[in-house]
Coordinates of N, CA, C and O in Angstrom, one line a residue:
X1 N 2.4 23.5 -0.8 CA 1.3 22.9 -1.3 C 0.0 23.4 -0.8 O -0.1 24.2 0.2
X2 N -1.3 22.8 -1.5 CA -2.5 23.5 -0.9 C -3.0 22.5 -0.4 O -2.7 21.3 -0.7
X3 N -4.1 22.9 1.0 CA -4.4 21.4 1.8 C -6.0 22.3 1.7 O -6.1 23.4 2.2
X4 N -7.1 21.6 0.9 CA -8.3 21.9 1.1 C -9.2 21.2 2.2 O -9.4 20.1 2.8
X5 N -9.7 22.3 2.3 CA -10.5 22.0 4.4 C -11.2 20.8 3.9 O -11.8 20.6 2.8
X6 N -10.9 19.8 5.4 CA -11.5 18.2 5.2 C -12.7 18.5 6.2 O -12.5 19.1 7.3
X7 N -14.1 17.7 5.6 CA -14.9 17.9 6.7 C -14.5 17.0 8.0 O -13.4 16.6 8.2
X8 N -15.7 16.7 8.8 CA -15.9 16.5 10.0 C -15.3 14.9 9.9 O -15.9 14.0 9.3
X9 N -14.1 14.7 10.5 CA -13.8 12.9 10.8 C -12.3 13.6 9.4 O -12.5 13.6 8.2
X10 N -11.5 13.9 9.9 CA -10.3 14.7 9.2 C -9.8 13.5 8.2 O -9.2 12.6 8.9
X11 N -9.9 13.0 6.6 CA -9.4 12.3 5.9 C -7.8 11.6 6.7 O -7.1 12.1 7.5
X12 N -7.6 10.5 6.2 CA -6.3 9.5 6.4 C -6.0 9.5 4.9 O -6.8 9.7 4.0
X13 N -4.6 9.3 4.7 CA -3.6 8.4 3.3 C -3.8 7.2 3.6 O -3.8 6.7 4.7
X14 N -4.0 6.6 2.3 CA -4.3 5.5 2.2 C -3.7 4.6 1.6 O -3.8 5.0 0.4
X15 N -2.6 3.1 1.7 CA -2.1 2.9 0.6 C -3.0 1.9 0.0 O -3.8 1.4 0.7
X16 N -3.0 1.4 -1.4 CA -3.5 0.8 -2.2 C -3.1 -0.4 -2.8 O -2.4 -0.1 -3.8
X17 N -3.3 -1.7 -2.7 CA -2.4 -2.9 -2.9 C -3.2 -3.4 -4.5 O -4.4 -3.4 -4.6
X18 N -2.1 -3.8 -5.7 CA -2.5 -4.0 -6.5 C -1.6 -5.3 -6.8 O -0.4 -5.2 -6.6
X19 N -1.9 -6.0 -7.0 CA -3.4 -7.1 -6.7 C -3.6 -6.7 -5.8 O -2.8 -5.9 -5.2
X20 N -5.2 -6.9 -4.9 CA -5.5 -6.8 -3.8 C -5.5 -7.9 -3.0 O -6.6 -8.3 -2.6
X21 N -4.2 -8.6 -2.6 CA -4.1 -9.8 -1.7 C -3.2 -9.8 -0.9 O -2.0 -9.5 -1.3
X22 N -3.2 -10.0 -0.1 CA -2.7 -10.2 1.1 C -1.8 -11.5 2.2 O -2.4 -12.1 3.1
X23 N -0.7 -11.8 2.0 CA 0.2 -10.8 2.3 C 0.8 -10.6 0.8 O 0.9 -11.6 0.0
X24 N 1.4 -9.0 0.4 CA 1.5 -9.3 -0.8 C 2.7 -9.6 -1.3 O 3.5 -9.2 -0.4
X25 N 3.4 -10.4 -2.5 CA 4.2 -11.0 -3.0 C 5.1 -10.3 -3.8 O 4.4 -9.5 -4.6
X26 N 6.2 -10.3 -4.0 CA 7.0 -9.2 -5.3 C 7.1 -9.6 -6.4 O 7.6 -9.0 -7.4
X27 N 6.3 -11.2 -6.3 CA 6.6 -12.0 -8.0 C 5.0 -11.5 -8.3 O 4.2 -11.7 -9.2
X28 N 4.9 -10.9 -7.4 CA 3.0 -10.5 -8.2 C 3.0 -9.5 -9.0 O 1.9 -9.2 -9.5
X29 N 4.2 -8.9 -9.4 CA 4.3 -7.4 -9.8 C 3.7 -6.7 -9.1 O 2.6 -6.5 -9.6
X30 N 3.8 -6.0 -7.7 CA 3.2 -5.1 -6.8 C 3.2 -3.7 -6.9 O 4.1 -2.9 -6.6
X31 N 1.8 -3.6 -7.3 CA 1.9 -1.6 -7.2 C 1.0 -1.1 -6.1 O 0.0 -1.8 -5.8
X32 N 1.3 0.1 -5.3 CA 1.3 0.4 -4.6 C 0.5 1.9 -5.0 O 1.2 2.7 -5.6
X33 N -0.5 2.4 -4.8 CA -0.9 3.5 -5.0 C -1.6 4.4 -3.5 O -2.4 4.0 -2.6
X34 N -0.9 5.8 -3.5 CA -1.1 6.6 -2.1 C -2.0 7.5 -2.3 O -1.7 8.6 -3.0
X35 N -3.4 7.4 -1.8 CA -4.0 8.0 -1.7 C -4.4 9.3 -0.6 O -4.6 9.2 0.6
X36 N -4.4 9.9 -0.9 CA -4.7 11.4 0.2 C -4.6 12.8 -0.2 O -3.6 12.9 -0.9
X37 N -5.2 13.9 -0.1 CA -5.1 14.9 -0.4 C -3.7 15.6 -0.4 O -2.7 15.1 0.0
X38 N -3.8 16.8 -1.0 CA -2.5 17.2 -1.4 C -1.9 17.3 -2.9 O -1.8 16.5 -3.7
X39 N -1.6 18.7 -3.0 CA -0.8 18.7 -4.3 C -0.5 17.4 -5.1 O 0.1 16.5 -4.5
X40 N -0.7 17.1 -5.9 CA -0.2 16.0 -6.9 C 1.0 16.1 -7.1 O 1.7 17.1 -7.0
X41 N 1.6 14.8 -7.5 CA 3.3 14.6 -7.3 C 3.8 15.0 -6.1 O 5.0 15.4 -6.3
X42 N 3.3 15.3 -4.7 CA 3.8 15.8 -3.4 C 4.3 14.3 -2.7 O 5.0 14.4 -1.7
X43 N 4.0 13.0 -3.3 CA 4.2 11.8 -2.4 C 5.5 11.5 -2.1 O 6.4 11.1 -2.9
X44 N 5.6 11.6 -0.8 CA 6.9 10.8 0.2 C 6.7 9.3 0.2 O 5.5 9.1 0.4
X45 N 7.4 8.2 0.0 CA 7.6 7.2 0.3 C 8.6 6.5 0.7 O 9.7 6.6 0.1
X46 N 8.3 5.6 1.8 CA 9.0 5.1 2.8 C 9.4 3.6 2.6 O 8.5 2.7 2.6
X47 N 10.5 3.3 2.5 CA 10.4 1.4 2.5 C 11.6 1.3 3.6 O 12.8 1.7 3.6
X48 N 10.6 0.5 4.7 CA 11.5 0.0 5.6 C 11.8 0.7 7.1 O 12.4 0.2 8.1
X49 N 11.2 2.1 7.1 CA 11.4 3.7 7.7 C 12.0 4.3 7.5 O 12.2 5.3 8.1
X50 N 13.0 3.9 5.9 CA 13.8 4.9 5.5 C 13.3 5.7 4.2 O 13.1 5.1 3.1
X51 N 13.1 6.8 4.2 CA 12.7 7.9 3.4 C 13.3 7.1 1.5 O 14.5 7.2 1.2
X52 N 12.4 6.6 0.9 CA 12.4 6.1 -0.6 C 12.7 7.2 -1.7 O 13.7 7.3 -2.3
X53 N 11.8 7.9 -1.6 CA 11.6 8.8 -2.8 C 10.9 10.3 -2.1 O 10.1 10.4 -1.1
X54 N 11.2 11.1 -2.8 CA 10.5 12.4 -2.0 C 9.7 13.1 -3.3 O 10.3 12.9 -4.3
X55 N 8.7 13.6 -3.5 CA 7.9 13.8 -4.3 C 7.6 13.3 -5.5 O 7.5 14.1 -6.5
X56 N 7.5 12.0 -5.7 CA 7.3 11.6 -6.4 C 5.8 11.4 -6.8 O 4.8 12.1 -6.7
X57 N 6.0 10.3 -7.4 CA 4.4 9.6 -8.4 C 3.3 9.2 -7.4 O 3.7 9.1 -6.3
X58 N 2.1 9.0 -7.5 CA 1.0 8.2 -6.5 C 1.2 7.1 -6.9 O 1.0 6.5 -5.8
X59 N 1.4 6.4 -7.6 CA 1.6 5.1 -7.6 C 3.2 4.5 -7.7 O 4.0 5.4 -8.0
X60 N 3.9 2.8 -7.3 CA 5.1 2.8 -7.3 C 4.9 1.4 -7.5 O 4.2 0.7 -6.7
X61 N 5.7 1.0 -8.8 CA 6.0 -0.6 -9.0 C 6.4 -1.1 -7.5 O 6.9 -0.2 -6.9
X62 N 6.4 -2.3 -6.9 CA 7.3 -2.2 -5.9 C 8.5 -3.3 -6.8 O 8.1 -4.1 -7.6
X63 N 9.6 -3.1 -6.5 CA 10.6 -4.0 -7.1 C 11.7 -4.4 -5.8 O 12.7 -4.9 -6.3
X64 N 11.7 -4.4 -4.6 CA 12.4 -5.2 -3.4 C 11.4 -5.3 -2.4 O 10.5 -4.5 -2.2
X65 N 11.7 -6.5 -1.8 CA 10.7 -6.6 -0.8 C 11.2 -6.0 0.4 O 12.4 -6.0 0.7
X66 N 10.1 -5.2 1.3 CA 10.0 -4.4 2.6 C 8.7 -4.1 3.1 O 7.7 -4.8 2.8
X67 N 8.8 -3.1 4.0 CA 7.3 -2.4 4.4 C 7.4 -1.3 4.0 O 8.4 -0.6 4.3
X68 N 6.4 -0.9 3.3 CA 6.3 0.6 2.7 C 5.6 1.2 3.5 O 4.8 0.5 4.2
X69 N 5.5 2.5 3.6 CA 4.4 3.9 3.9 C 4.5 4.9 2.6 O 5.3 4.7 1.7
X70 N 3.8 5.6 2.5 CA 3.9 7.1 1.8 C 3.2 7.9 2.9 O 2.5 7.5 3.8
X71 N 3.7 9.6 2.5 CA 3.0 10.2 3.1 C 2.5 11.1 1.9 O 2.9 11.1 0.8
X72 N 1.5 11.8 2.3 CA 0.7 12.9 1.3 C 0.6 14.6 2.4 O 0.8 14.6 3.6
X73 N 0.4 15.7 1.7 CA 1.1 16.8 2.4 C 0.0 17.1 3.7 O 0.4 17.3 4.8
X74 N -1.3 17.0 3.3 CA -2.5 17.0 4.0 C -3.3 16.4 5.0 O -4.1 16.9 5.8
X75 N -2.6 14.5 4.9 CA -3.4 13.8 5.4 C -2.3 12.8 6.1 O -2.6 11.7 6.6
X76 N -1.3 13.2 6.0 CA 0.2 12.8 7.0 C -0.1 11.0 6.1 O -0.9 10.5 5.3
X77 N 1.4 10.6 6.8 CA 1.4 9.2 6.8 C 0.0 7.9 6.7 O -1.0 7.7 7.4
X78 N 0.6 7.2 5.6 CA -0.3 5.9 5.7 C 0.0 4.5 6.5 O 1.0 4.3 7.1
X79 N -1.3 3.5 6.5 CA -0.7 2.2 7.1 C 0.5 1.7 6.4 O 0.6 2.0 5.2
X80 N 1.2 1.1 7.0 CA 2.2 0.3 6.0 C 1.2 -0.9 5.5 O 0.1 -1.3 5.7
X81 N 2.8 -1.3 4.1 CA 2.4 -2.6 3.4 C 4.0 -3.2 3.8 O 5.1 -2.7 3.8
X82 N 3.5 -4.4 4.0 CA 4.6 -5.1 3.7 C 4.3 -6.2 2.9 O 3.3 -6.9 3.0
X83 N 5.6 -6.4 1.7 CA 5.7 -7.0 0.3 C 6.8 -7.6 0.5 O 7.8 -7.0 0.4
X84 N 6.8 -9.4 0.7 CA 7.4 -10.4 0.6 C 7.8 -11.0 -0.8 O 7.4 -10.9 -1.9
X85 N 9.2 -11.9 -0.1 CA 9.3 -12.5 -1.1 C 9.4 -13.9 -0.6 O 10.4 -14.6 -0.3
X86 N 8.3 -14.1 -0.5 CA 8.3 -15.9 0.2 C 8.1 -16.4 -1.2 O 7.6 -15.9 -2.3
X87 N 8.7 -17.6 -0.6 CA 8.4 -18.3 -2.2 C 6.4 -19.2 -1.9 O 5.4 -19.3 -2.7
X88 N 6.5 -19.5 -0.5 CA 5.3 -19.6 -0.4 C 4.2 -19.1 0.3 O 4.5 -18.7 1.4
X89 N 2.8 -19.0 0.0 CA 2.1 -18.0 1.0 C 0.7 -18.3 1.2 O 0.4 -19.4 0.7
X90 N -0.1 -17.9 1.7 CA -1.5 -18.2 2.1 C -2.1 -16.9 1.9 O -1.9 -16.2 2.9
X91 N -2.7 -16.2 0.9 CA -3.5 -15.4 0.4 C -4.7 -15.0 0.8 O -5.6 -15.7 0.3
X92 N -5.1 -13.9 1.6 CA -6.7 -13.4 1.6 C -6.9 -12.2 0.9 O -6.0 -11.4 0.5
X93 N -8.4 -12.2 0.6 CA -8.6 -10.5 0.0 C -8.6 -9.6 1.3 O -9.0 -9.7 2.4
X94 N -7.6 -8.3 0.4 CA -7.3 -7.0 1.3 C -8.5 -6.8 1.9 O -8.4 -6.7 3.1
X95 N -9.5 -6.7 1.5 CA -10.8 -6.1 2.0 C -11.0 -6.4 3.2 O -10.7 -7.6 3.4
X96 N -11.6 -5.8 4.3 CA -12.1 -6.3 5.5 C -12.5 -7.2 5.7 O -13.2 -7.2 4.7
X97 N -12.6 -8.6 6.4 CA -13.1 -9.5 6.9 C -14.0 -9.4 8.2 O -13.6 -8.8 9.2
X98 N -15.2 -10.2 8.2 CA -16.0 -10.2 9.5 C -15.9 -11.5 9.9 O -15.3 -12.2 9.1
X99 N -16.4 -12.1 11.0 CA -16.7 -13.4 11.7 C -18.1 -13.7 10.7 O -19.0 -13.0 10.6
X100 N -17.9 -15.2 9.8 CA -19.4 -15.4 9.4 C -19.0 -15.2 8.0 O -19.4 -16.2 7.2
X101 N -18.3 -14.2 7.4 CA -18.2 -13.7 5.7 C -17.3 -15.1 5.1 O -16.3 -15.6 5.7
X102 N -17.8 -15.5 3.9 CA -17.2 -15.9 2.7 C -15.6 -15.9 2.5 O -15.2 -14.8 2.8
X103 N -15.0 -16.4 2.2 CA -13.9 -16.3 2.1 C -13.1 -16.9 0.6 O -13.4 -18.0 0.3
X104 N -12.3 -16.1 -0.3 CA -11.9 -16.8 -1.0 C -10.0 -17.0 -0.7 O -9.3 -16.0 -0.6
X105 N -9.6 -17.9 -0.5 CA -7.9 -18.3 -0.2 C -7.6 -18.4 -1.4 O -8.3 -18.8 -2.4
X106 N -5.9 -17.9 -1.1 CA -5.1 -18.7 -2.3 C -3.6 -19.0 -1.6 O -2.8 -18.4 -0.9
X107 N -3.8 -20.2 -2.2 CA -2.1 -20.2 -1.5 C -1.7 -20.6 -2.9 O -2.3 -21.1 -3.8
X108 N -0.2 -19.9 -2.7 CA 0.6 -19.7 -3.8 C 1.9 -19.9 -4.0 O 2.4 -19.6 -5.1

């Protein structure tokens, strides 16, 4: 694969929670998209620490509950996700949180 030069502060993979809520659910229909440099279709993905799929898709329905990673060829390994199947949960947005910020919950 080709890895094009990353400037200064070397890019990370990123994974992508769709819905964006947290912690996420498998009755949510959860997709998972890996972001990071690197050939296209180059994505490793991981559920559990066991090696999922090897070059596959950037994005991945999730269909069992675990903790995922992907890796991408450039920007190594992402945070994990882990995707429950509680039947009940207490919901925040993925997004960062500060001391002080708005909050919208959901429990579900």
């Amino acid at each position: 694969g080709w890895c094009p030069l990353s400037p200064t502060g070397a890019q990370t993979t990123q994974l992508l929670v769709e819905p964006p809520w947290r912690p996420a659910v498998l009755w949510d229909r959860v997709t998972l998209t890996c972001q990071g440099s690197g050939t296209a279709g180059a994505t490793t993905w991981y559920r559990n620490g066991q090696c999922w799929g090897q070059e596959g898709p950037e994005c991945l329905t999730v269909t069992e509950s675990g903790t995922y990673t992907c890796d991408r060829p450039c920007t190594g390994r992402s945070p994990s996700v882990t995707v429950s199947n509680a039947r009940l949960v207490l919901q925040v947005p993925v997004q960062e949180l500060l001391e002080g910020d708005t909050v919208t919950l959901r429990c579900r």
